XYZ file of C-alpha atoms in Angstrom:
745
model
C 30.902 -24.199 -36.671
C 29.535 -27.585 -37.884
C 25.641 -27.634 -38.767
C 24.581 -29.470 -35.552
C 26.338 -26.926 -33.430
C 24.707 -24.106 -35.469
C 21.250 -25.851 -34.884
C 21.890 -26.300 -31.235
C 22.781 -22.630 -30.615
C 19.922 -21.516 -32.762
C 17.495 -23.732 -30.507
C 19.112 -22.203 -27.343
C 18.845 -18.804 -28.537
C 15.243 -19.267 -29.504
C 14.510 -20.862 -26.055
C 16.201 -18.203 -24.104
C 14.859 -15.217 -26.231
C 11.144 -16.514 -25.851
C 11.516 -15.665 -22.084
C 11.182 -12.226 -22.954
C 8.105 -12.372 -25.132
C 4.537 -13.264 -24.188
C 3.114 -15.763 -26.638
C 0.204 -14.749 -28.878
C -1.927 -17.713 -27.417
C -1.237 -16.811 -23.893
C -4.333 -17.741 -21.518
C -6.580 -14.837 -20.599
C -9.606 -15.433 -18.408
C -12.268 -12.963 -17.071
C -12.749 -13.225 -13.543
C -16.381 -13.866 -12.732
C -18.104 -12.096 -10.114
C -21.317 -11.456 -11.548
C -23.473 -13.380 -9.062
C -21.495 -12.393 -5.930
C -21.932 -8.815 -6.872
C -25.519 -9.334 -7.786
C -26.264 -10.459 -4.299
C -24.745 -7.176 -2.457
C -27.151 -4.542 -1.195
C -27.109 -1.000 -2.758
C -24.994 0.267 0.201
C -22.622 -2.763 -0.010
C -22.251 -2.131 -3.764
C -21.295 1.597 -3.143
C -18.821 0.306 -0.416
C -17.347 -1.927 -2.664
C -17.219 0.748 -5.707
C -15.297 3.374 -3.635
C -12.737 0.713 -2.066
C -12.166 -0.523 -5.909
C -11.456 2.981 -6.818
C -9.140 3.537 -4.137
C -7.302 0.397 -4.947
C -7.037 1.041 -8.869
C -5.724 4.428 -8.137
C -3.004 3.090 -5.723
C -2.131 0.285 -8.063
C -0.739 2.660 -10.354
C 2.107 3.221 -7.918
C 3.234 -0.100 -8.876
C 4.217 1.307 -12.456
C 6.684 3.561 -10.599
C 7.826 0.737 -8.246
C 8.717 -1.589 -11.226
C 11.056 -0.064 -13.843
C 12.074 3.634 -14.892
C 9.972 3.143 -18.066
C 6.783 1.296 -16.987
C 4.705 4.597 -16.284
C 5.667 6.142 -19.702
C 4.654 2.911 -21.697
C 1.390 2.787 -19.522
C 0.644 6.309 -20.594
C 1.414 5.674 -24.190
C -0.896 2.612 -24.433
C -3.700 4.550 -22.545
C -3.475 7.321 -25.046
C -3.335 4.980 -28.102
C -6.438 2.929 -26.804
C -8.375 5.702 -25.334
C -8.500 7.240 -28.986
C -9.054 3.800 -30.723
C -10.198 0.490 -29.139
C -8.238 -2.618 -30.144
C -10.632 -3.490 -33.112
C -10.155 0.287 -34.551
C -6.603 0.249 -34.299
C -6.126 -2.876 -36.282
C -6.811 -0.985 -39.520
C -3.968 1.608 -38.466
C -1.726 -1.698 -37.830
C -2.344 -2.914 -41.252
C -1.766 0.384 -42.857
C 1.681 0.623 -40.798
C 2.688 -2.789 -42.217
C 1.931 -5.128 -39.320
C 0.869 -8.645 -39.958
C -2.197 -9.825 -37.980
C 0.244 -12.067 -35.726
C 2.240 -8.929 -35.255
C -0.800 -6.755 -34.161
C -1.855 -9.555 -31.862
C 1.771 -9.577 -30.410
C 1.240 -6.086 -29.731
C -2.102 -6.475 -28.049
C -0.739 -9.235 -25.808
C 2.146 -7.000 -24.976
C -0.315 -4.202 -23.891
C -2.604 -6.601 -21.941
C 0.655 -8.020 -20.179
C 1.758 -4.541 -19.239
C -1.640 -3.750 -17.669
C -1.793 -7.284 -15.991
C 1.691 -6.918 -14.490
C 1.440 -3.128 -13.961
C 4.867 -2.614 -15.660
C 7.007 -4.412 -18.241
C 8.365 -7.145 -15.725
C 6.479 -10.281 -14.937
C 5.120 -10.055 -11.604
C 5.706 -13.923 -11.242
C 9.270 -14.240 -11.954
C 10.469 -10.694 -12.482
C 11.761 -11.129 -15.904
C 11.329 -8.236 -18.420
C 9.156 -8.773 -21.441
C 9.253 -6.980 -24.553
C 6.843 -6.628 -27.655
C 7.323 -9.560 -29.943
C 7.483 -7.532 -33.234
C 10.027 -5.178 -34.743
C 10.636 -1.895 -33.034
C 10.176 0.217 -36.348
C 6.752 -1.518 -36.922
C 5.515 -0.521 -33.531
C 6.602 2.900 -34.116
C 5.012 2.974 -37.530
C 1.742 1.896 -35.749
C 2.119 4.664 -33.089
C 2.520 7.322 -35.873
C -0.530 6.058 -37.712
C -2.582 6.115 -34.770
C -5.550 8.817 -34.064
C -3.593 9.639 -30.935
C -0.552 10.693 -32.873
C -2.732 12.420 -35.342
C -4.222 14.590 -32.603
C -1.119 15.331 -30.662
C 2.000 14.541 -32.707
C 4.602 16.336 -30.643
C 3.146 14.923 -27.384
C 3.225 11.231 -28.802
C 6.544 11.546 -30.406
C 8.089 12.854 -27.105
C 6.378 10.058 -25.155
C 7.552 7.374 -27.691
C 11.155 9.001 -27.441
C 11.172 8.762 -23.472
C 10.373 5.207 -23.537
C 10.940 3.296 -26.782
C 14.738 2.344 -26.159
C 14.148 0.871 -22.717
C 10.716 -0.729 -24.097
C 12.816 -2.876 -26.189
C 16.048 -3.218 -24.598
C 17.446 -6.539 -23.518
C 20.803 -5.658 -21.952
C 21.831 -8.014 -19.343
C 21.165 -5.974 -16.280
C 17.759 -4.961 -17.899
C 16.586 -8.522 -18.147
C 15.378 -8.984 -14.621
C 14.663 -7.082 -11.523
C 17.497 -6.816 -9.080
C 19.923 -4.579 -6.969
C 23.124 -3.070 -8.135
C 24.543 -4.893 -11.277
C 21.935 -7.819 -10.833
C 18.996 -6.055 -12.336
C 16.657 -3.172 -12.345
C 14.786 -1.849 -9.386
C 13.053 1.597 -8.589
C 12.786 0.789 -4.969
C 16.375 2.098 -4.860
C 18.272 4.633 -6.930
C 20.410 3.325 -9.603
C 23.762 3.996 -7.680
C 22.730 1.709 -4.639
C 24.022 -1.432 -3.819
C 23.568 -4.151 -1.168
C 25.662 -2.347 1.381
C 23.581 0.901 0.936
C 20.415 -1.258 1.735
C 21.955 -2.870 4.691
C 22.974 0.679 6.035
C 19.636 1.985 5.510
C 17.823 -0.855 7.207
C 20.277 -0.220 10.424
C 19.197 3.455 10.238
C 15.382 2.782 10.006
C 15.621 0.243 12.709
C 17.378 2.893 14.961
C 14.455 5.181 14.309
C 11.936 2.600 14.624
C 10.653 3.212 11.136
C 9.337 0.726 8.879
C 10.606 0.258 5.326
C 7.206 -0.969 3.708
C 6.139 2.367 2.444
C 9.398 3.666 1.425
C 12.125 4.094 -1.227
C 15.698 4.713 -0.862
C 17.777 7.339 -2.957
C 21.366 7.933 -2.824
C 22.318 11.578 -3.285
C 25.417 13.526 -3.825
C 27.764 13.405 -0.765
C 27.444 16.200 1.776
C 30.677 17.463 3.134
C 32.478 14.104 2.178
C 29.558 12.134 3.823
C 27.314 9.630 1.974
C 23.918 11.122 1.683
C 20.418 9.260 1.414
C 16.892 10.239 1.199
C 14.454 8.012 2.445
C 11.046 8.857 0.743
C 7.882 7.946 2.467
C 4.656 7.324 0.372
C 2.200 10.102 1.177
C -0.345 12.532 -0.034
C 1.187 15.279 2.144
C 4.693 16.254 0.846
C 5.565 18.613 3.992
C 4.424 19.157 7.489
C 4.721 16.842 10.489
C 1.982 14.272 11.778
C 0.652 14.751 15.240
C 2.262 12.705 17.640
C 5.336 11.989 15.500
C 7.348 15.105 15.428
C 11.145 14.926 14.959
C 11.034 11.123 15.092
C 10.144 10.806 11.398
C 10.855 13.510 8.811
C 13.944 15.364 8.882
C 17.979 15.341 8.440
C 19.996 12.647 10.636
C 23.518 11.855 10.977
C 23.935 8.278 11.160
C 27.322 6.100 11.072
C 29.171 8.965 9.270
C 26.341 9.423 6.737
C 23.404 11.750 6.224
C 19.943 10.477 5.956
C 16.934 12.751 4.971
C 13.424 11.477 5.755
C 10.945 12.939 3.657
C 7.422 12.399 2.409
C 5.393 12.797 -0.744
C 6.143 9.772 -2.803
C 3.485 8.853 -5.289
C 1.782 12.077 -3.672
C -0.863 12.396 -6.373
C -1.964 8.803 -6.170
C -2.003 8.601 -2.629
C -4.329 11.595 -2.420
C -6.833 9.610 -4.465
C -6.419 6.529 -2.497
C -7.346 8.620 0.624
C -10.345 10.490 -0.996
C -11.900 7.190 -2.129
C -11.445 5.625 1.189
C -13.241 8.583 2.855
C -15.929 8.042 0.258
C -16.136 4.383 1.203
C -16.454 5.123 4.776
C -19.928 6.673 4.230
C -21.124 3.293 3.226
C -19.286 1.185 5.786
C -21.390 -1.412 7.465
C -19.965 -1.053 11.104
C -17.772 0.933 13.234
C -14.861 -1.232 12.724
C -14.872 -0.487 9.102
C -14.974 3.181 9.692
C -12.291 3.133 11.991
C -10.214 1.003 9.681
C -10.694 3.245 6.774
C -10.079 6.424 8.873
C -6.574 4.908 9.757
C -5.829 3.881 6.346
C -6.618 7.234 4.866
C -4.295 8.771 7.617
C -1.610 6.376 6.781
C -1.685 7.229 2.975
C -2.008 10.961 3.819
C 0.979 11.296 6.018
C 3.045 8.129 5.196
C 2.519 6.642 8.473
C 3.014 2.839 8.871
C 1.601 2.991 12.560
C -1.648 4.403 11.210
C -1.820 1.466 8.677
C -1.037 -1.028 11.513
C -3.873 0.450 13.541
C -6.235 0.220 10.534
C -5.265 -3.364 10.278
C -5.982 -3.777 13.896
C -9.631 -2.627 13.231
C -9.563 -4.987 9.922
C -8.966 -7.980 12.129
C -11.632 -7.153 14.406
C -14.148 -6.758 11.449
C -15.207 -10.585 11.530
C -16.989 -12.099 8.594
C -17.813 -9.013 6.466
C -19.736 -9.295 3.173
C -17.291 -7.059 1.425
C -13.810 -7.947 2.440
C -10.731 -5.707 1.424
C -7.177 -4.867 2.282
C -4.994 -2.145 0.780
C -1.470 -0.884 1.354
C 2.211 -1.530 0.830
C 1.914 -5.133 1.562
C 4.237 -7.779 0.011
C 7.767 -7.303 -0.210
C 8.829 -9.988 -2.613
C 9.876 -7.469 -5.382
C 12.127 -5.378 -3.079
C 15.606 -7.021 -3.854
C 16.370 -6.467 -0.187
C 13.020 -7.836 1.014
C 11.892 -5.040 3.081
C 9.922 -2.780 1.157
C 6.177 -3.391 0.254
C 4.514 -3.319 -3.247
C 1.306 -1.493 -3.283
C -1.695 -3.681 -3.676
C -5.569 -3.149 -2.768
C -8.425 -5.896 -3.328
C -11.937 -6.010 -3.009
C -13.922 -9.115 -2.721
C -17.264 -10.628 -1.913
C -17.651 -13.755 0.409
C -18.639 -17.135 -0.994
C -20.502 -18.393 1.991
C -20.583 -22.122 0.868
C -16.651 -22.380 0.596
C -16.055 -20.265 3.531
C -17.770 -22.828 5.767
C -14.968 -25.519 5.050
C -12.460 -22.952 6.114
C -14.454 -22.049 9.262
C -14.288 -25.705 10.150
C -10.432 -25.723 9.588
C -10.071 -22.573 11.595
C -12.084 -24.273 14.552
C -9.570 -27.433 14.141
C -6.473 -25.207 14.221
C -5.925 -25.669 17.862
C -6.033 -29.460 17.598
C -3.594 -29.439 14.429
C -0.943 -26.876 15.630
C 0.418 -29.551 18.159
C 0.807 -31.959 15.156
C 3.461 -29.858 13.783
C 6.956 -31.061 14.188
C 8.492 -28.499 16.740
C 8.259 -28.178 20.427
C 5.415 -26.211 21.831
C 7.718 -23.637 22.970
C 8.204 -22.722 19.485
C 4.617 -22.136 18.837
C 2.666 -18.984 19.775
C 1.475 -18.881 23.316
C -2.057 -18.816 22.090
C -3.544 -19.109 18.603
C -5.810 -16.321 17.849
C -8.599 -17.619 15.799
C -8.561 -15.763 12.545
C -11.285 -15.064 9.890
C -10.773 -17.491 7.053
C -13.134 -16.937 4.175
C -13.234 -17.757 0.466
C -13.809 -14.748 -1.544
C -14.858 -13.897 -5.269
C -12.503 -11.093 -6.332
C -14.161 -7.885 -7.542
C -10.971 -5.801 -7.813
C -7.266 -7.058 -7.333
C -5.065 -3.922 -8.203
C -1.214 -4.437 -8.024
C 1.001 -6.679 -10.157
C -0.613 -9.957 -10.001
C -3.409 -11.649 -8.302
C -2.524 -14.793 -5.735
C -4.595 -17.763 -4.945
C -4.491 -16.970 -1.194
C -3.243 -14.459 1.211
C -2.465 -14.335 5.040
C -2.342 -10.811 6.329
C -1.364 -8.241 7.928
C 2.397 -8.841 7.515
C 3.333 -7.050 10.506
C 4.983 -9.450 13.096
C 3.867 -7.629 16.120
C 0.312 -7.691 15.297
C 0.418 -11.341 13.889
C 2.216 -12.833 17.037
C -0.162 -10.997 19.559
C -3.252 -9.772 17.884
C -4.037 -12.110 15.136
C -4.407 -12.224 11.301
C -6.965 -13.084 8.672
C -6.686 -15.600 5.793
C -8.557 -15.523 2.452
C -8.705 -17.835 -0.484
C -9.617 -16.205 -3.733
C -12.051 -18.787 -5.109
C -12.807 -17.183 -8.611
C -9.002 -16.908 -9.134
C -8.567 -20.671 -8.092
C -11.543 -21.668 -10.443
C -9.733 -20.486 -13.656
C -5.893 -19.870 -12.987
C -5.043 -23.600 -12.407
C -7.062 -25.379 -15.043
C -4.676 -27.299 -17.117
C -4.980 -28.837 -20.674
C -3.646 -32.361 -21.065
C -1.516 -31.585 -24.162
C 0.214 -28.611 -22.245
C 0.767 -30.786 -19.008
C 4.723 -31.210 -18.992
C 7.108 -33.502 -17.216
C 4.444 -35.982 -16.002
C 3.897 -39.713 -16.574
C 0.793 -40.454 -18.898
C -0.829 -42.347 -16.188
C -0.608 -39.478 -13.830
C -1.892 -36.817 -16.302
C -5.670 -37.715 -15.965
C -5.553 -37.991 -12.385
C -3.638 -34.649 -12.119
C -6.092 -32.727 -14.122
C -8.934 -34.286 -11.995
C -7.584 -33.459 -8.436
C -5.346 -30.493 -9.186
C -8.061 -28.133 -8.204
C -9.326 -29.729 -4.924
C -5.723 -30.667 -3.751
C -4.389 -27.094 -4.297
C -7.600 -25.819 -2.481
C -6.508 -27.957 0.587
C -2.861 -26.662 0.211
C -3.776 -23.052 -0.012
C -5.876 -23.531 3.238
C -3.157 -25.083 5.154
C -0.421 -22.818 3.745
C -2.213 -19.705 4.651
C -3.895 -20.523 8.034
C -1.445 -22.943 9.751
C 1.678 -22.214 7.572
C 1.802 -18.447 7.890
C -0.316 -18.379 11.022
C 2.110 -20.693 12.944
C 5.273 -20.405 14.902
C 6.652 -18.013 17.467
C 9.462 -15.452 17.375
C 11.589 -15.071 20.220
C 11.770 -11.532 21.181
C 13.596 -9.438 23.689
C 11.827 -5.938 23.762
C 13.512 -2.598 24.474
C 13.093 -2.946 28.081
C 14.905 -6.151 28.221
C 11.926 -8.385 28.639
C 11.851 -11.989 26.957
C 8.712 -13.701 25.503
C 10.077 -16.883 26.118
C 11.794 -18.748 29.089
C 15.366 -18.061 28.250
C 16.991 -20.497 30.636
C 14.667 -23.246 30.009
C 13.860 -23.438 26.342
C 16.060 -25.811 24.437
C 17.045 -26.053 20.678
C 15.632 -29.308 19.537
C 18.230 -29.508 17.024
C 21.149 -29.316 19.294
C 19.643 -29.731 22.762
C 21.421 -26.541 23.842
C 20.110 -23.257 25.309
C 18.897 -20.632 22.922
C 21.715 -18.154 22.383
C 20.133 -15.978 19.566
C 16.695 -13.953 19.329
C 15.187 -10.856 17.905
C 16.121 -7.542 19.667
C 14.319 -4.266 19.993
C 12.859 -3.271 16.558
C 14.224 -6.153 14.500
C 11.586 -8.035 12.607
C 11.710 -11.246 10.487
C 11.938 -9.149 7.210
C 14.641 -6.840 8.481
C 16.598 -9.726 9.979
C 16.449 -12.295 7.340
C 15.972 -9.739 4.508
C 16.946 -11.136 0.987
C 15.942 -14.631 1.936
C 12.969 -13.828 4.181
C 10.318 -13.989 1.442
C 11.125 -17.331 -0.042
C 12.152 -18.867 3.175
C 8.654 -18.083 4.877
C 6.826 -19.501 1.560
C 8.880 -22.630 1.849
C 7.835 -23.135 5.461
C 4.131 -22.461 4.748
C 4.252 -24.948 1.789
C 5.846 -27.525 4.118
C 3.303 -27.142 6.707
C 0.637 -27.590 3.743
C 2.383 -30.855 2.684
C 2.840 -32.152 6.202
C -0.850 -31.597 7.349
C -2.562 -32.855 4.239
C -1.566 -36.239 5.289
C -4.020 -35.624 8.187
C -7.288 -37.619 7.398
C -9.279 -34.948 9.715
C -7.946 -32.101 7.212
C -9.009 -33.890 4.281
C -12.460 -34.655 5.722
C -13.085 -30.930 6.379
C -12.542 -30.352 2.674
C -14.986 -33.212 1.698
C -12.282 -35.812 0.878
C -12.637 -39.395 2.337
C -11.345 -42.967 1.613
C -9.980 -43.220 -1.914
C -10.508 -39.717 -2.960
C -8.453 -38.540 0.131
C -5.577 -40.683 -0.873
C -5.639 -38.985 -4.537
C -5.711 -35.512 -3.077
C -2.785 -36.412 -1.177
C -0.919 -37.917 -4.113
C -1.645 -35.009 -6.352
C -0.810 -32.359 -3.818
C 2.753 -33.957 -3.329
C 3.130 -34.629 -7.197
C 2.187 -31.129 -7.911
C 4.767 -29.983 -5.330
C 7.760 -31.764 -6.722
C 6.539 -30.866 -10.392
C 6.356 -27.203 -9.267
C 9.918 -27.574 -7.929
C 11.120 -28.428 -11.288
C 9.167 -25.739 -13.140
C 10.797 -23.345 -10.695
C 13.940 -23.628 -12.457
C 12.571 -21.240 -14.971
C 12.760 -18.353 -12.294
C 16.466 -18.840 -11.665
C 19.102 -16.667 -13.211
C 22.287 -18.628 -13.773
C 24.373 -15.285 -14.453
C 23.719 -13.790 -11.047
C 22.883 -17.088 -9.398
C 19.774 -15.444 -7.924
C 16.101 -16.411 -7.860
C 13.375 -14.092 -9.322
C 10.355 -15.738 -7.615
C 9.908 -16.683 -4.009
C 7.408 -19.254 -4.184
C 9.123 -21.203 -6.800
C 12.521 -21.040 -5.064
C 10.546 -22.551 -2.141
C 9.348 -25.343 -4.264
C 12.542 -26.046 -5.645
C 14.145 -26.265 -2.313
C 11.452 -28.579 -1.180
C 11.944 -30.985 -4.389
C 15.654 -30.986 -3.397
C 14.767 -32.131 0.135
C 12.621 -34.714 -1.198
C 15.158 -36.131 -3.815
C 17.654 -36.237 -1.022
C 15.500 -38.299 1.120
C 16.243 -41.115 -1.361
C 14.494 -44.566 -1.230
C 13.067 -43.942 -4.371
C 10.359 -41.483 -2.992
C 11.030 -39.117 -6.094
C 12.637 -39.698 -9.236
C 13.780 -37.143 -11.808
C 15.060 -38.210 -15.236
C 16.194 -36.384 -18.208
C 14.755 -37.803 -21.536
C 14.078 -36.864 -25.190
C 10.541 -35.948 -26.075
C 8.390 -37.439 -29.123
C 9.293 -33.980 -30.846
C 13.051 -35.006 -30.496
C 13.783 -32.246 -28.124
C 15.032 -32.605 -24.441
C 12.298 -33.499 -21.939
C 12.396 -34.668 -18.448
C 9.994 -37.030 -16.308
C 9.225 -36.435 -12.684
C 7.611 -39.375 -10.569
C 6.645 -39.820 -7.019
C 6.242 -43.424 -5.375
C 2.892 -42.843 -3.516
C 3.611 -45.809 -1.181
C 6.306 -43.692 0.451
C 4.662 -40.447 0.895
C 3.445 -41.283 4.395
C 6.736 -42.733 5.594
C 9.810 -41.424 3.627
C 8.331 -38.095 2.504
C 6.539 -37.392 5.864
C 9.759 -37.979 7.614
C 11.821 -35.724 5.366
C 9.332 -32.821 5.503
C 9.150 -33.472 9.340
C 13.019 -32.879 9.768
C 13.172 -30.053 7.434
C 10.108 -28.068 8.810
C 11.476 -28.421 12.359
C 14.698 -26.959 11.106
C 12.959 -23.985 9.462
C 10.944 -23.107 12.382
C 13.806 -23.528 15.026
C 15.882 -21.179 12.739
C 13.102 -18.564 12.335
C 12.061 -18.560 16.104
C 15.738 -17.875 17.138
C 16.704 -15.309 14.515
C 19.638 -17.522 13.465
C 20.220 -15.593 10.218
C 23.758 -17.369 9.653
C 22.113 -20.803 10.040
C 19.089 -19.961 7.975
C 21.203 -18.548 5.077
C 23.459 -21.739 5.179
C 20.649 -23.990 5.081
C 18.199 -22.334 2.580
C 20.823 -21.083 0.191
C 22.277 -24.509 0.289
C 19.113 -26.128 -1.042
C 18.632 -23.216 -3.202
C 21.515 -23.928 -5.091
C 21.234 -24.744 -8.932
C 24.337 -26.357 -10.436
C 25.352 -29.057 -13.296
C 27.188 -31.221 -10.671
C 25.691 -33.797 -8.186
C 23.065 -36.349 -9.062
C 21.032 -34.094 -11.138
C 22.329 -31.443 -13.724
C 19.637 -28.555 -12.697
C 21.358 -26.024 -15.116
C 20.727 -28.411 -18.129
C 17.212 -29.112 -16.843
C 16.648 -25.588 -16.488
C 17.052 -25.233 -20.217
C 14.573 -28.100 -20.751
C 12.074 -26.212 -18.465
C 12.338 -23.091 -20.480
C 12.035 -25.050 -23.786
C 8.753 -26.430 -22.649
C 7.135 -23.636 -20.415
C 3.753 -22.561 -20.446
C 2.937 -18.783 -19.869
C 1.212 -17.768 -16.679
C -2.516 -16.801 -17.386
C -3.593 -13.201 -17.234
C -7.067 -12.025 -15.667
C -9.582 -9.432 -17.017
C -11.235 -7.755 -14.165
C -14.646 -6.026 -14.183
C -15.158 -2.173 -13.393
C -17.770 -0.495 -11.371
C -19.577 2.917 -12.162
C -22.196 4.904 -10.509
C -25.153 5.719 -12.653
C -27.898 6.347 -9.966
C -26.897 2.953 -8.707
C -23.698 0.950 -9.005
C -23.338 -0.904 -12.318
C -20.806 -3.800 -12.879
C -19.202 -3.630 -16.079
C -17.769 -6.701 -17.673
C -15.303 -7.459 -20.265
C -14.524 -10.558 -22.493
C -11.406 -12.894 -21.510
C -9.062 -11.693 -24.376
C -6.243 -9.178 -24.791
C -8.609 -6.623 -26.177
C -11.073 -7.068 -23.256
C -8.013 -6.617 -20.765
C -6.980 -3.374 -22.495
C -10.573 -2.048 -22.662
C -10.909 -2.550 -18.999
C -7.964 -0.239 -18.290
C -8.995 2.463 -20.762
C -12.263 2.498 -19.122
C -11.057 2.235 -15.559
C -9.710 5.895 -15.588
C -12.370 7.331 -18.290
C -13.340 10.291 -16.050
C -9.897 11.622 -15.284
C -7.654 10.014 -17.671
C -5.699 13.114 -18.811
C -5.259 14.142 -15.226
C -3.924 10.746 -14.143
C -1.653 10.451 -17.088
C -0.041 13.819 -16.516
C 0.662 13.188 -12.966
C 2.037 9.808 -13.521
C 4.510 11.532 -16.111
C 5.470 14.081 -13.719
C 5.937 11.430 -10.889
C 8.179 9.538 -13.202
C 10.120 12.528 -14.212
C 10.749 13.253 -10.514
C 12.143 9.695 -10.306
C 14.207 9.933 -13.450
C 17.591 11.444 -11.949
C 17.603 8.738 -9.228
C 17.015 5.908 -11.808
C 20.275 6.944 -13.545
C 18.698 8.061 -16.902
C 17.066 11.407 -18.082
C 13.465 11.522 -19.022
C 12.566 13.731 -21.885
C 9.881 16.215 -21.251
C 6.346 14.868 -22.244
């Protein structure tokens, strides 16, 4: 090869390779909740403490939901850092031959594993590995105090996970089902057809997939055999009122299904125990009933109990300490039906919450502004709580900016929901330095930095409340009754009668499966873009006149830039997207580019450093005309397809706009390489701990890799060995299902 070719290939290798490392200078920030916590009463502090304990124990299940090796790596790190904090371990690293940069790379890796609750990024589902040679990390482990104290155990632990810890085989580079990636929601021998069959079975038994995993076993009498495993503390026995409709053996479509309990049993027991303790400090009857139902759910694996708890949660209006816990978001299940465990505890920020309350009170005026006929909107909008919260605890794989829950369609449609915006997350997550701001014109950068926070606050509010909170699903129940006038309602796209709808136990997730998460995020993002053009909305958030215009411009500019940045999360080899929100933003970019008339311009260029670059611009004079019209048309299509359960039409539309190719007006595959070349790593957060010493103390940590690590080693200080032993035992139980053997540790 010629020298230029070699240089080009080396650049590409370095660029692609860097996807799988976390940079040493990655942003790490402490989530500040000092003042919010200080203002709580002693009783409220105890309530928050036990809810937090419950969330942190449950959050460990995410290790088992992420990859076969995550739990073992977690235990390895815990044992290293429990014996020697990061500062002490550094001398061992020097003795083992690590440079300061290599030791920092190890600390960043450890912090990343804790922050993501596994060795795959929570935002993007890409694997990350330590940015130092395997031999050097092994030498550090061997030098450590943990190894000196228990050499055989530490060696066995290293042997059990070190290969997968560093492996970057194609299938292991990202999460996915079958040959598309790694997943532990399904056994290693499952493919998409197995997932579809299991969903049919679950629907037939009126069982939710949220708290399940699927394992394909050896054939029974020539029939394919599956185990549906429910997350529960109890491993055997029936729950009152459920009887044979839940656990047991079933024949279904010439296959055998066994429904069993006991997934993550030890962790679910710890969750339930701490919920019971929190109940003693609850502020009202709704909180007590909510916690009773949650504990019942995690004890017996009952989604019905969790739904009942969620009903009491919705009724608990305006609590000082807000929380939610369970198997919630299905983004990381390759099939889009199973929930990842998460639990959060937060304190209400009263000043910011007042703005959101005004938005809620305006909801019934704003909903008719959305571009679909009133038949496609809920019969009545159930005014939800919408609060701004300062996070004390967020256990799971990552921390969002806002949440709209519960995710149960039947409850959301007829009983309501809540929205939360996480204020102290927004305060630090989206701060941007000018020199790291990519793909924007110099004239836009200062304005972007000034207005990104305020505009995103508006977008989050609209996205959660009127995005996820809007729209009706057309349903025919098991008795044959319709929740819409079948003879009169017309499809606004075609003018014809409605011919498709949800039947019986079908839900949005089960029906639209693999596209459901991203499609819904896209719909909510479009609602945010569309309604932020409304002057009344902007005034609610305190933006008038010229300031209001800047908020609109930066909100739209941020969306199209995010669409370009989203290319980082597309995998060309499998033609799949790894992050629902970023896929949604790319789709919106495509829609706005397609609108034409110079609304959005995207050009490839060469940067000052001589490397590939790009520039994206937005014509602010056309946002209210060309832009609004394009989003209006697209948003109406999205809602009509969702309301009518038109899976075929939905896939054609959404997958069409999601396609990334090197043909057409823009070479998106080449632009993806540019995005990867210039990407900035996502920030990680350090969270405080609470402990009871006569009263509840808040223990805070510095915003660094060492601080993040220390927060985790102290989080389970009282029962570390027990927790670690059970994690390894749970991991060992999964091992045969994951297509690998796990050595005894």
